[in-house]
């Protein structure tokens, strides 16, 4: 890890905020108390700051952010013109912080994730980790519906070959090199926790238990959750496009069986059905081939970096 300042790494705490007027001031105070204690104990540089990203809120979130900044320069704000969703707001904040920090930590405005774990994240970064994942080991405060849907969702992702860290949302430390790598992912359909595992580099984890929201309601509507779930699959797996091959093989098998029966029982009806099945299987195969090509084009259009150069010899 490279450091700008001799007094420790510059830490940027990045917080996406959407209609968070009810919790923002309280959360900001807690985060600032934490940050000042880290600065006082020389764990991080005095230039460290909290970056609040207003994701096109319709309430007083932005004016609260402005007031915080007027009172204390540890707070910085970024306002997005429209509501672009959690992932994009967070990405905007991380890219803003990228040129002006050594370490970034992303955390939700409701502080459901454990603020104190951030000290451990910083420690792990100092030990050499580029990315530190916050992992929940207790979700009893989430609704049963949210818990079970999350569990099955991650199982499906795994089955489709999408690498994710179970029980990790977006509470995560990323150092400058990880942010540089992230900046090279140009996809529009963001699934940051998937990209964070895709980046590679040196990773570590810290464990914590997830709390209930201190105030306000979840800003993740069912629709937003479903869209995020979809991005998780389609941004990282083209397996569904190839489903047709399976259907094709099954239809082929059925055709063979029917043909066998038609010949054995000398029934023309079974013969016709065998023919239909065979033709159907051809269609499935053909759309499978189409799917494969579309899948390849899709990954090309995204223009992801093929690799990331972490270091070059002779460089500082
Ligand atoms: N958020 C956002 N834009 C949105 C929805 C949510 O920036 O369109 C932020 C929100 O302010 C919070 C974080 O994303 O800081 C996570 O949202 P929330 O806590 O409502 O989600 P949950 O914990 O219920 O999954
Ligand atoms: Mg929350």
mmCIF file of N, CA, C and O and ligand atoms in Angstrom, residues 20 108 110-112 146 210 213 218-219, ligand 2:
data_model
loop_
_atom_site.group_PDB
_atom_site.id
_atom_site.type_symbol
_atom_site.label_atom_id
_atom_site.label_comp_id
_atom_site.label_asym_id
_atom_site.label_seq_id
_atom_site.Cartn_x
_atom_site.Cartn_y
_atom_site.Cartn_z
ATOM 1 N N UNK A 20 -32.554 9.721 2.846
ATOM 2 C CA UNK A 20 -32.102 9.263 4.166
ATOM 3 C C UNK A 20 -32.164 10.367 5.221
ATOM 4 O O UNK A 20 -31.437 10.331 6.204
ATOM 5 N N UNK A 108 -23.513 1.509 4.055
ATOM 6 C CA UNK A 108 -24.849 2.073 3.848
ATOM 7 C C UNK A 108 -25.146 3.158 4.882
ATOM 8 O O UNK A 108 -24.664 3.101 6.014
ATOM 9 N N UNK A 110 -27.706 3.696 6.624
ATOM 10 C CA UNK A 110 -28.451 3.320 7.826
ATOM 11 C C UNK A 110 -27.572 2.635 8.866
ATOM 12 O O UNK A 110 -28.043 2.254 9.929
ATOM 13 N N UNK A 111 -26.284 2.458 8.530
ATOM 14 C CA UNK A 111 -25.311 1.833 9.432
ATOM 15 C C UNK A 111 -25.784 0.476 9.962
ATOM 16 O O UNK A 111 -25.556 0.157 11.128
ATOM 17 N N UNK A 112 -26.421 -0.303 9.111
ATOM 18 C CA UNK A 112 -26.777 -1.665 9.520
ATOM 19 C C UNK A 112 -25.523 -2.519 9.636
ATOM 20 O O UNK A 112 -25.519 -3.560 10.267
ATOM 21 N N UNK A 146 -36.304 -11.697 3.399
ATOM 22 C CA UNK A 146 -35.044 -11.182 2.856
ATOM 23 C C UNK A 146 -33.919 -12.200 3.047
ATOM 24 O O UNK A 146 -33.104 -12.427 2.158
ATOM 25 N N UNK A 210 -25.115 -8.131 11.542
ATOM 26 C CA UNK A 210 -25.867 -7.043 10.930
ATOM 27 C C UNK A 210 -26.955 -6.547 11.874
ATOM 28 O O UNK A 210 -27.688 -7.322 12.460
ATOM 29 N N UNK A 213 -32.030 -1.392 10.921
ATOM 30 C CA UNK A 213 -31.965 0.018 10.545
ATOM 31 C C UNK A 213 -32.243 0.881 11.762
ATOM 32 O O UNK A 213 -33.179 0.599 12.513
ATOM 33 N N UNK A 218 -36.411 0.603 4.552
ATOM 34 C CA UNK A 218 -35.500 0.119 3.507
ATOM 35 C C UNK A 218 -35.764 0.860 2.205
ATOM 36 O O UNK A 218 -36.908 1.061 1.815
ATOM 37 N N UNK A 219 -34.694 1.296 1.546
ATOM 38 C CA UNK A 219 -34.836 2.013 0.286
ATOM 39 C C UNK A 219 -34.750 1.045 -0.891
ATOM 40 O O UNK A 219 -34.755 1.438 -2.038
HETATM 41 MG MG1 LIG B 2 -30.120 -1.078 4.981
#
